[in-house]
Structures are given as C-alpha cells and as structure tokens.
PDB file of C-alpha atoms in Angstrom:
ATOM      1  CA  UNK A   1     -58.974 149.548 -92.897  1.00 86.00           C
ATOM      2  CA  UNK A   2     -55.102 149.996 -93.279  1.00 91.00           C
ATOM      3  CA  UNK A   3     -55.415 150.909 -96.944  1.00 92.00           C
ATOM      4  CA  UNK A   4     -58.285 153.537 -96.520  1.00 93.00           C
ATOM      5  CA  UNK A   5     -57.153 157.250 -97.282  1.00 93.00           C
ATOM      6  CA  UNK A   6     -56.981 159.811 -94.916  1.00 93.00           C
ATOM      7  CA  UNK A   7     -56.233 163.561 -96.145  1.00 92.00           C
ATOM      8  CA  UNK A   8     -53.309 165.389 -94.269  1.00 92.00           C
ATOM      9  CA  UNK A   9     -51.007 168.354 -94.989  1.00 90.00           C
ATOM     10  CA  UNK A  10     -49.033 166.130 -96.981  1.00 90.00           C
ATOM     11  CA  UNK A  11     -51.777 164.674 -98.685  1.00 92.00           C
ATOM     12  CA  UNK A  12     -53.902 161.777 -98.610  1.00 94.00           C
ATOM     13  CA  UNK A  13     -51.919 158.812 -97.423  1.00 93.00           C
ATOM     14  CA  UNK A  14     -52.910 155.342 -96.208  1.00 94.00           C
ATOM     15  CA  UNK A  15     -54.383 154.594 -92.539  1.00 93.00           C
ATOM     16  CA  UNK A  16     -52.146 152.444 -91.845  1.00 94.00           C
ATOM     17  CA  UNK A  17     -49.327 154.634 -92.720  1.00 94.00           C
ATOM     18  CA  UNK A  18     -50.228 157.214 -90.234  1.00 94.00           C
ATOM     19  CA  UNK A  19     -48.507 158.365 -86.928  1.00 92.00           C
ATOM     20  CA  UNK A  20     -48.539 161.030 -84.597  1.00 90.00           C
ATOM     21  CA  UNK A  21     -46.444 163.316 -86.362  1.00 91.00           C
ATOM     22  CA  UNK A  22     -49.154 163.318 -89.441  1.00 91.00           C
ATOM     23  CA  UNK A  23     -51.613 166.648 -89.180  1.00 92.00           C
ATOM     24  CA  UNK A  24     -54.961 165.135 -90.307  1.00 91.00           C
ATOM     25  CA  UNK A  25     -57.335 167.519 -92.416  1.00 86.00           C
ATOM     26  CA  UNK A  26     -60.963 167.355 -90.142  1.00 85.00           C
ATOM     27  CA  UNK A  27     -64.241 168.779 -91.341  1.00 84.00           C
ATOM     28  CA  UNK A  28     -66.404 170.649 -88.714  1.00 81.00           C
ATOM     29  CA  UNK A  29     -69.561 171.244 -91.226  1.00 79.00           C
ATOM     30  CA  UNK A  30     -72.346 169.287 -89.779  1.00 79.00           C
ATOM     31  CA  UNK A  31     -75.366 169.254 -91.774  1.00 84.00           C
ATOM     32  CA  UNK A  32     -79.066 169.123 -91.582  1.00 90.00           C
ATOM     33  CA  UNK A  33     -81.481 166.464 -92.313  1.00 89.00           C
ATOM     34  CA  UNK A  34     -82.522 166.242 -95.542  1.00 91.00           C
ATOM     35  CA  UNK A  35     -86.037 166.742 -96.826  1.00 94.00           C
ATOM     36  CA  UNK A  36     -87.232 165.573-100.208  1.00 95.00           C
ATOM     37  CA  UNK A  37     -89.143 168.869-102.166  1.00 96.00           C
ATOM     38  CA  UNK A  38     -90.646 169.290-105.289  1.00 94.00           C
ATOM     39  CA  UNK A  39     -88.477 170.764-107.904  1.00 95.00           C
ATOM     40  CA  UNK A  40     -85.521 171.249-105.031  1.00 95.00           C
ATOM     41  CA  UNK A  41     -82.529 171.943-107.209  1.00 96.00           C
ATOM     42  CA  UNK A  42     -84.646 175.213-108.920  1.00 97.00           C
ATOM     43  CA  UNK A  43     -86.386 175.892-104.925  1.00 98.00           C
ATOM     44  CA  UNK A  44     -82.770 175.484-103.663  1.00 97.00           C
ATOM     45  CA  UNK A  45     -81.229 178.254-106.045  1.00 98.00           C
ATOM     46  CA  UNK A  46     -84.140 180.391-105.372  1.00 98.00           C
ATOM     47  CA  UNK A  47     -83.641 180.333-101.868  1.00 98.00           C
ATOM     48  CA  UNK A  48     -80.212 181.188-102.207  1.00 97.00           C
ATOM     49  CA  UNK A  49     -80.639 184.100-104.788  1.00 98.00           C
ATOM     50  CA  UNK A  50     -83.232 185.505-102.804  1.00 98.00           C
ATOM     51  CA  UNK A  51     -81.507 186.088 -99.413  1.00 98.00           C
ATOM     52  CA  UNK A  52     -78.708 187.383-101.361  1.00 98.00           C
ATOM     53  CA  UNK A  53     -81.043 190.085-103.086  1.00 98.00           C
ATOM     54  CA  UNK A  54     -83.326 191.049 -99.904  1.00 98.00           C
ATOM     55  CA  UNK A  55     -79.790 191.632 -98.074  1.00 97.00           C
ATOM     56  CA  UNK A  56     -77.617 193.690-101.016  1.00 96.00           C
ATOM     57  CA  UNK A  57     -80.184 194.171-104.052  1.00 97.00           C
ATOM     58  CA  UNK A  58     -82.794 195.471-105.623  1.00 97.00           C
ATOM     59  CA  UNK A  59     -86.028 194.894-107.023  1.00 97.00           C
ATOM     60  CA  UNK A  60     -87.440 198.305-109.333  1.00 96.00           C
ATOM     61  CA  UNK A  61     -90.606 199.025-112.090  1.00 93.00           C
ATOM     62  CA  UNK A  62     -90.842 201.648-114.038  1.00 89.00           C
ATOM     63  CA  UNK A  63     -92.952 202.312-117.006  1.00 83.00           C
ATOM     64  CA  UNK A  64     -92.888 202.155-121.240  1.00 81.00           C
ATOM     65  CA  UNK A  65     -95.874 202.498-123.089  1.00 79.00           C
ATOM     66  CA  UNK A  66     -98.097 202.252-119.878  1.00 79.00           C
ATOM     67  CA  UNK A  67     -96.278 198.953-118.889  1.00 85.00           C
ATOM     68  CA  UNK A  68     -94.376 198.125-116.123  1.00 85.00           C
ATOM     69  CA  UNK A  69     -91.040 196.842-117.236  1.00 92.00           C
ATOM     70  CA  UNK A  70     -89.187 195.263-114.235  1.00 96.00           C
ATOM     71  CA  UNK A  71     -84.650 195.338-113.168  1.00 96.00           C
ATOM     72  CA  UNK A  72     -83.268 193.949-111.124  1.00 98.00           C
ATOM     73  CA  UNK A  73     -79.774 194.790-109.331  1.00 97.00           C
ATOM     74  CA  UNK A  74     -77.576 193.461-106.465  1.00 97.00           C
ATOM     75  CA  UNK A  75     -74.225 194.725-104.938  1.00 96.00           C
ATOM     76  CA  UNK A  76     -70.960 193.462-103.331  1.00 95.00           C
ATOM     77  CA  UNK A  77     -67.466 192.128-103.896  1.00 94.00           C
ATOM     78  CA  UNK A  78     -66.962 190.552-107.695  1.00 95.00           C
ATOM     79  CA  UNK A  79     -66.116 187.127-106.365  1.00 95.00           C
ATOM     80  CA  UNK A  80     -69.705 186.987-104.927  1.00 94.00           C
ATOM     81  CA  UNK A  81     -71.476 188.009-107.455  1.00 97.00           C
ATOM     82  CA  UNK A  82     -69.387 185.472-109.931  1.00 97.00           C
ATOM     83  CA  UNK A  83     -71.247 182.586-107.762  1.00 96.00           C
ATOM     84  CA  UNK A  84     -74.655 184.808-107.748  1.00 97.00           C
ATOM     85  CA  UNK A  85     -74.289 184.965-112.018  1.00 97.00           C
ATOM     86  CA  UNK A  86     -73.453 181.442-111.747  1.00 97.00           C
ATOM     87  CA  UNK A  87     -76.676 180.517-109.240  1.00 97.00           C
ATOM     88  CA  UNK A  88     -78.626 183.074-111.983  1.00 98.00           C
ATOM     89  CA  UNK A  89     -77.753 181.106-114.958  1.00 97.00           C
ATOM     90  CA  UNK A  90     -78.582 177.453-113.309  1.00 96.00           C
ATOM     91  CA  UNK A  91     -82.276 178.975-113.938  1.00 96.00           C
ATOM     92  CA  UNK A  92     -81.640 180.041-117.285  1.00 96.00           C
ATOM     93  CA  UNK A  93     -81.496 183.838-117.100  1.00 97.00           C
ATOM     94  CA  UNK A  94     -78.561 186.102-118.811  1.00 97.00           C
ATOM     95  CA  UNK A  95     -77.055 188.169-116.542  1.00 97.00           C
ATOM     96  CA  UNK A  96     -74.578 191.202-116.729  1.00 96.00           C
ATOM     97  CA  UNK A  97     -71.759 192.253-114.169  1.00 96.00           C
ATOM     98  CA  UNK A  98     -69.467 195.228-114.182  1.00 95.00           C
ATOM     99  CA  UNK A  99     -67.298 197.477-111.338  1.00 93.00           C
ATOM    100  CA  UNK A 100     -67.225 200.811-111.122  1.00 89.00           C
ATOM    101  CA  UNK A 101     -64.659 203.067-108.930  1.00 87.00           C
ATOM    102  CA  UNK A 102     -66.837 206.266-107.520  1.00 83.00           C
ATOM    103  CA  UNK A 103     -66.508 209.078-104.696  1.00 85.00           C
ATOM    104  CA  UNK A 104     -68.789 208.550-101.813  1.00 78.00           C
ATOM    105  CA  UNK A 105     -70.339 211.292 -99.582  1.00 79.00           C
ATOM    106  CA  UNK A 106     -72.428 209.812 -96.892  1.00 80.00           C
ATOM    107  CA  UNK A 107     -74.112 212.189 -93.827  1.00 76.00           C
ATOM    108  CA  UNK A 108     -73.970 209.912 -90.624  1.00 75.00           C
ATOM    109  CA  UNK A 109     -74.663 210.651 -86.898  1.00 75.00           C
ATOM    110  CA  UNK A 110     -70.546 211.717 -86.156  1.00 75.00           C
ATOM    111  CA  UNK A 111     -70.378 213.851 -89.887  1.00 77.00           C
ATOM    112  CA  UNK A 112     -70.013 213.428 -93.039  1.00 81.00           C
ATOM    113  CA  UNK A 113     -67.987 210.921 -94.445  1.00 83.00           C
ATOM    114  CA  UNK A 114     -65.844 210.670 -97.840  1.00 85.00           C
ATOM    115  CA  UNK A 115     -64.024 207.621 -99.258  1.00 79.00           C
ATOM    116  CA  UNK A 116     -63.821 205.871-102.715  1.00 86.00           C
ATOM    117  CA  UNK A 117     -65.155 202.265-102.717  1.00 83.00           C
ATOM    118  CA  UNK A 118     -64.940 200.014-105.946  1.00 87.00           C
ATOM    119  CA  UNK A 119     -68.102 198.473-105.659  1.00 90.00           C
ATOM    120  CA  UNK A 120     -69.556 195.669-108.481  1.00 95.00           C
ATOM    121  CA  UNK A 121     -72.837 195.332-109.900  1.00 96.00           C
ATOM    122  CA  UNK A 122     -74.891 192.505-110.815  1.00 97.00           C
ATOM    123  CA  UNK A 123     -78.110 193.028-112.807  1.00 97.00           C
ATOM    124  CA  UNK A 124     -80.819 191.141-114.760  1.00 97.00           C
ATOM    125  CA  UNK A 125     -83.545 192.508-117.398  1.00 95.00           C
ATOM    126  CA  UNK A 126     -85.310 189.540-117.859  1.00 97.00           C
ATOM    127  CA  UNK A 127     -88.709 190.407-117.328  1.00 96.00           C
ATOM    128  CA  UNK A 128     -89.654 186.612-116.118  1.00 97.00           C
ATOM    129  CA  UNK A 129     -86.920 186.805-113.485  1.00 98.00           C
ATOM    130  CA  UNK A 130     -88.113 189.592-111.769  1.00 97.00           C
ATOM    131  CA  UNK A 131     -91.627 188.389-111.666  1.00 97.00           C
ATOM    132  CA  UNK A 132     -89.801 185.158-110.127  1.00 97.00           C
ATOM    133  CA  UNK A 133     -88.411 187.271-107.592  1.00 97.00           C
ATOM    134  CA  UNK A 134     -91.433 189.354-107.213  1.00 97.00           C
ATOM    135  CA  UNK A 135     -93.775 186.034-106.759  1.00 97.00           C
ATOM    136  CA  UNK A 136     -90.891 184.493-104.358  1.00 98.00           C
ATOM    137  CA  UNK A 137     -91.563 187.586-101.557  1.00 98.00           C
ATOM    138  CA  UNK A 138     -88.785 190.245-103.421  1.00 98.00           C
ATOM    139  CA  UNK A 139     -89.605 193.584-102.086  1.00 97.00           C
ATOM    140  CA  UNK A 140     -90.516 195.969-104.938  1.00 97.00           C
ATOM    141  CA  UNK A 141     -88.924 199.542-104.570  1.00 95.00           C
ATOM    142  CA  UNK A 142     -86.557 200.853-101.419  1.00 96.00           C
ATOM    143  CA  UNK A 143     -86.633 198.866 -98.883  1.00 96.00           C
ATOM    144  CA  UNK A 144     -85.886 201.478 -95.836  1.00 96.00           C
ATOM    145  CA  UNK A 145     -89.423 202.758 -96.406  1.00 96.00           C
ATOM    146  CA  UNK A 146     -91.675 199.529 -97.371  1.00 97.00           C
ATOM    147  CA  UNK A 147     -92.863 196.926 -95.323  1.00 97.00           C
ATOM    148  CA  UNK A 148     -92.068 193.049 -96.249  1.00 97.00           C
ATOM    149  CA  UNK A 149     -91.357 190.160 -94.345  1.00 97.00           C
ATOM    150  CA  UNK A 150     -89.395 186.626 -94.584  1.00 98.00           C
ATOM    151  CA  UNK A 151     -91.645 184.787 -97.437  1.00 98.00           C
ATOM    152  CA  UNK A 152     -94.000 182.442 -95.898  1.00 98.00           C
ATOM    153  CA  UNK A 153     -92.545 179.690 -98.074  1.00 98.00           C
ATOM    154  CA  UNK A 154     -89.694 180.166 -96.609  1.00 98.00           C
ATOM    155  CA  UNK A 155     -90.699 179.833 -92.922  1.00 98.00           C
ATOM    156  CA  UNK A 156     -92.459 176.381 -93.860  1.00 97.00           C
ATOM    157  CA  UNK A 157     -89.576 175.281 -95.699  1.00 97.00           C
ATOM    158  CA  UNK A 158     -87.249 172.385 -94.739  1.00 97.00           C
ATOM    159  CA  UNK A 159     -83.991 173.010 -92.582  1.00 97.00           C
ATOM    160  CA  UNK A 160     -81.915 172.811 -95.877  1.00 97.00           C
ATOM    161  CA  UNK A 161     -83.859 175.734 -98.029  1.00 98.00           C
ATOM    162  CA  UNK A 162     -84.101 177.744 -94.635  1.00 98.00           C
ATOM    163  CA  UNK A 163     -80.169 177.061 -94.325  1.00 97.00           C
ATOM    164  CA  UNK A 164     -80.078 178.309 -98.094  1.00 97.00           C
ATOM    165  CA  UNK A 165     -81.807 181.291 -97.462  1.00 98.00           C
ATOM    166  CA  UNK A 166     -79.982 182.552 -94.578  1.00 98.00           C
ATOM    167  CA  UNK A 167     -76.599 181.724 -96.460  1.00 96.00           C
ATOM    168  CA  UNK A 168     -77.428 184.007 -99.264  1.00 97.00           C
ATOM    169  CA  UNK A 169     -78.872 187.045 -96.712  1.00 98.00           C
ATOM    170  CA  UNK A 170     -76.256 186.639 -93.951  1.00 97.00           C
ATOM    171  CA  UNK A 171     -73.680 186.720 -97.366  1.00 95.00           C
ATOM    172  CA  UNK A 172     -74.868 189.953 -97.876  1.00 96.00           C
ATOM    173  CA  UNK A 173     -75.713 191.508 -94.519  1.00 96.00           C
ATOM    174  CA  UNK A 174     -74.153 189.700 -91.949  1.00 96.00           C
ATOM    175  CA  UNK A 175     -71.539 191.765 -90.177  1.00 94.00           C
ATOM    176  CA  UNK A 176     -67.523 190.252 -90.465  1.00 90.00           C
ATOM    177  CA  UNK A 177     -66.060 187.930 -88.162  1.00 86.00           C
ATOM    178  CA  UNK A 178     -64.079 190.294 -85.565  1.00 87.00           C
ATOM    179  CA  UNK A 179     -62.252 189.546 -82.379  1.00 86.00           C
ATOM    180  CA  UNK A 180     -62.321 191.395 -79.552  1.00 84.00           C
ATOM    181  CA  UNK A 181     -59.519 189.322 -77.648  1.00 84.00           C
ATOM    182  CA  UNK A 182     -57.296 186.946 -78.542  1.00 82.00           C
ATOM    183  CA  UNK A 183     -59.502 183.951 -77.812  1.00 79.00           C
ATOM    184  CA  UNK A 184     -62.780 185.374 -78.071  1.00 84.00           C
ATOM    185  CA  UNK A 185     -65.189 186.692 -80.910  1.00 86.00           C
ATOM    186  CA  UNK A 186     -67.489 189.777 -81.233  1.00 90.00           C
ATOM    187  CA  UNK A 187     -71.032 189.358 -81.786  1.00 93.00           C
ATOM    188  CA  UNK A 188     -71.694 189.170 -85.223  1.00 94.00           C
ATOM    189  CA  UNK A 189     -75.226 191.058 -86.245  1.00 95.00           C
ATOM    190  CA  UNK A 190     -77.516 192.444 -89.254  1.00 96.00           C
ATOM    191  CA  UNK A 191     -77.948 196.122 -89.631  1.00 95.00           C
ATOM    192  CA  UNK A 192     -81.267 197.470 -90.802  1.00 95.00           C
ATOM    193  CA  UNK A 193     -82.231 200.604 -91.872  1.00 96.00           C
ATOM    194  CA  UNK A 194     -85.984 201.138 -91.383  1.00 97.00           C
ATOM    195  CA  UNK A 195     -87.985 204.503 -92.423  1.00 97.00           C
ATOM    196  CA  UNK A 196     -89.308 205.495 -88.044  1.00 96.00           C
ATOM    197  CA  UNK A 197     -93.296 204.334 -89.320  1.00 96.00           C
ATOM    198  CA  UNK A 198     -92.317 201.149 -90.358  1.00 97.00           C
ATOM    199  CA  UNK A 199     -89.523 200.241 -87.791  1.00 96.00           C
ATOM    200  CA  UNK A 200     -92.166 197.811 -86.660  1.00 97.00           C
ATOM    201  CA  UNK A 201     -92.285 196.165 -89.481  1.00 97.00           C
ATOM    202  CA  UNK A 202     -88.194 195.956 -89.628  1.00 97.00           C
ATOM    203  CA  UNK A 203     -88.431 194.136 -86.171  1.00 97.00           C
ATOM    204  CA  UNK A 204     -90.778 192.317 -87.223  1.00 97.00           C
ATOM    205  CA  UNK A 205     -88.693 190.659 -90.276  1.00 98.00           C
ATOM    206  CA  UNK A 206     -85.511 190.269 -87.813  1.00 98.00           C
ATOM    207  CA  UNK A 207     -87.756 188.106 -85.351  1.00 97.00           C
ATOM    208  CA  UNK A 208     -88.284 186.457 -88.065  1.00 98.00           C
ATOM    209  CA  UNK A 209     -84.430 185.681 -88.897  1.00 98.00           C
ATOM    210  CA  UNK A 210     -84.534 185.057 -84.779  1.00 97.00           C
ATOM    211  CA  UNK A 211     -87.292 182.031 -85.357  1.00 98.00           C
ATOM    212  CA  UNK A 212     -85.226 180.433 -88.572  1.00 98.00           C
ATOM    213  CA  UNK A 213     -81.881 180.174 -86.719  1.00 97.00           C
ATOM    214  CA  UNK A 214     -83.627 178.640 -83.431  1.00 96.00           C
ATOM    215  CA  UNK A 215     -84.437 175.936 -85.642  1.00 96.00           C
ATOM    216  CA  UNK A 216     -80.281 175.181 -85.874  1.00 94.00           C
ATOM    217  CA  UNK A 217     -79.751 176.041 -82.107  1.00 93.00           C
ATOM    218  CA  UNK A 218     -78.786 179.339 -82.720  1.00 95.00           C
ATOM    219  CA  UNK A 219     -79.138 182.229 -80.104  1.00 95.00           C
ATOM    220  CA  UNK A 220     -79.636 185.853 -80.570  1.00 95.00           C
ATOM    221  CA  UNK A 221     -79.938 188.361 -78.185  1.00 89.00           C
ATOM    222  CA  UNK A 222     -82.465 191.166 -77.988  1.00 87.00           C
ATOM    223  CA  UNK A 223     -83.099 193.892 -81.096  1.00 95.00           C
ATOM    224  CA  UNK A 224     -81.329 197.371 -80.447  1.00 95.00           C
ATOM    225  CA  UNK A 225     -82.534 200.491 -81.908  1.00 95.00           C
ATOM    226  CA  UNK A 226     -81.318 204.028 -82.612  1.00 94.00           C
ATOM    227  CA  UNK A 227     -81.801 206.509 -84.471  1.00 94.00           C
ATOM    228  CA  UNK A 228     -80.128 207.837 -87.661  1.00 92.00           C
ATOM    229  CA  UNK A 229     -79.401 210.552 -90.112  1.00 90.00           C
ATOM    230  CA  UNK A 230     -82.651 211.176 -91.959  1.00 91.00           C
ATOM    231  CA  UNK A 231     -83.644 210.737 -95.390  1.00 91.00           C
ATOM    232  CA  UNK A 232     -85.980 212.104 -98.064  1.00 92.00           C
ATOM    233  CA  UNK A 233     -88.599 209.865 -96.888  1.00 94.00           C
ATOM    234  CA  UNK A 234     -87.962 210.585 -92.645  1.00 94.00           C
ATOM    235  CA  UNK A 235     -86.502 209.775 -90.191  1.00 95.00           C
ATOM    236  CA  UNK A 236     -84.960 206.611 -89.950  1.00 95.00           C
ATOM    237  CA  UNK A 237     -84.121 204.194 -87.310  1.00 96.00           C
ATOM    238  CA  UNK A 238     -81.235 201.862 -86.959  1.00 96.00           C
ATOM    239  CA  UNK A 239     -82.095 198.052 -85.947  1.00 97.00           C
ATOM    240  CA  UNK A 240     -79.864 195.791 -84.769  1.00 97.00           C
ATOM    241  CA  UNK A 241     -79.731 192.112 -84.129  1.00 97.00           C
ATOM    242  CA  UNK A 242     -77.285 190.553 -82.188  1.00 96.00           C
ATOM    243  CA  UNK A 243     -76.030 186.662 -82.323  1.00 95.00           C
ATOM    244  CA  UNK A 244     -74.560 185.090 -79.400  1.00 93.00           C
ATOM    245  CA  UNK A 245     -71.082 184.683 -79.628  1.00 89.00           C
ATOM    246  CA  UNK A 246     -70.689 182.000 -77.518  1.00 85.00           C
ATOM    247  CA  UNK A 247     -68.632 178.830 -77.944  1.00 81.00           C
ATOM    248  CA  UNK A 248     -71.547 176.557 -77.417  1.00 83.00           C
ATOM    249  CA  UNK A 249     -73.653 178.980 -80.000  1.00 85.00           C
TER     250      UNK A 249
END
C-alpha cells in the first residue's frame, strides 16, 4: 500500500513517496525452517556457547580434597565475549571477564615469532556449568592431543541449532573475510591443530563440520594437511578445511 514504510538512507518513508533517486535498505539473511524443540531458548544458547568454546576455549579439572573441581575459559576480542557473558547469564551462571596485554614467543615452521597481543578472557567457576558443558560434548583438557567429535545432539539437531552451533565455532575459528582481487574472495577455512596420532580423529571432526554445512548448500573442498612445529606431547599436524568461495556458494 502507498502508506506502508519502506527503510532507506534517509529513513523510513512512505511507499508511495518513493522514486528512483531513494536508496532502499534490503536484507539478504535468508533463514531456515523452523523446528519446534523442547526447551529451545536454553538448547539454542547451548548450541551457541558451545561452538564458541570448542573453537577458542577451554574446558580443565583439577583436584581439592580428592575432588575434581571443574573451569572453564574462552578467548578472543572483548566485544565477543560481552555477547558470550551475555549468552552465559541467559542460563543463570556468573561469569568474569578481564584483558591482559602480554609478550608472545611462538616457534613456527619459518622461526620464531615475537609480538604483543591484548587478548581478553572469559571464565566461569560454576561447577554446574562445566558439567553442562562437559554433558553437552565439551572436550575436557587440550584439545591438540584428545580425541572428540561434533556432539551427536548436535548432528540430529534441527537446521536452526545446527546454524547456532556453527555461528558460535566459525565465530571463533573461522578464518577473516579476505580478497584476493578486487571482485573476488579468498577461501575462508578452519585451522586445526591435531597431536600426528590423533590427526584422524581431527579429520574426522572437520567432515563432520563438512556434513552440517551441506545441509545449507554449502561446499567445501578437500582437507589439507601439513606438518608443524612440535610440542611437548609430538608432533603435530596442521589440518585445513577449505570453503568454496564461490558466488553461488
């Protein structure tokens, strides 16, 4: 109708007010059908938080009075880990959040490297939302050198929690946009650093990431491999998987 809304750079202003010189504001999200679940807004969060810690966090015991008492940690820019604090909270769990400013000095494959990074850092004591994490498929201890896998739950889950999921681990992992012309994209791709005797199991979890995006149409191309710097557990290998960059993809 004449009278409906539309948004533009100038703001919203009346259909039938419109011409050609008016720059409309368009929304290219398309969503996924939606699937009703049991307790979805809690199952939604989880989903969410959980990708998010598997990619950049941290799930560690260690032991008072012959008990395991359970932290857990994640990493990343401060305005991430606001909404991550936020998502925390939703399920009623305190959480603290602090930067720090250190020296880094990392061995690689082409030399050592040096820099100072101001990294924050999100972490939770409560000992019921670890064992949340820990029941929801969280890896407990480093995860270069242990096997795990995409939780089940989540491979049977609807479109929208799989969706959930990946947001939260490709948040973390996923490589940034970059273009290699002027038009066209790199290939954007998750880095995985696997202890050599369980590399299989590293392949294993990115086939995994393979099967949930084929369910939204999306392509990767094959897993590379090399090898890296070792560490106190190895050698290590270097997986790599690689998403189509393609306009249609």
């Amino acid at each position: 109708s004449e009278d409906h809304p539309i948004k533009t750079s100038q703001g919203f202003i009346k259909a039938g007010q419109l011409d050609n010189t008016h720059k409309l504001s368009v929304n290219y999200f398309t969503g996924v059908p939606y699937e009703k679940i049991e307790n979805e807004q809690k199952t939604a969060i989880l989903a969410k938080v959980l990708g998010y810690f598997i990619g950049d966090g941290t799930l560690y015991s260690t032991h008072k009075r012959g008990k395991p008492v359970f932290g857990a940690r994640a990493y990343g820019k401060w305005d991430d880990l606001e909404k991550l604090r936020t998502d925390i909270e939703h399920l009623g769990y305190s959480v603290g959040l602090h930067e720090r400013t250190r020296d880094h000095e990392i061995k690689t494959l082409y030399g050592v490297s040096k820099f100072t990074a101001t990294c924050a850092e999100l972490y939770v004591n409560s000992q019921e939302f670890c064992n949340l994490l820990l029941s929801a498929g969280m890896p407990l201890g480093k995860k270069t050198k242990i096997e795990f896998s995409v939780p089940d739950w989540i491979m049977k889950s609807p479109l929208w929690i799989q969706r959930l999921f990946l947001a939260g681990f490709f948040g973390a992992e996923l490589s940034k946009p970059k273009t290699i012309t002027k038009t066209g994209f790199g290939m954007p791709f998750i880095g995985m650093n696997k202890n050599t005797v369980v590399k299989d199991n590293g392949r294993l979890f990115l086939i995994q990431l393979m099967e949930l995006l084929s369910g939204f149409g999306v392509q990767c191309s094959k897993i590379h491999e090399r090898k890296e710097i070792d560490n106190q557990d190895g050698p290590v290998t270097m997986l790599r998987l690689f998403i189509e960059s393609d306009e249609d993809n």
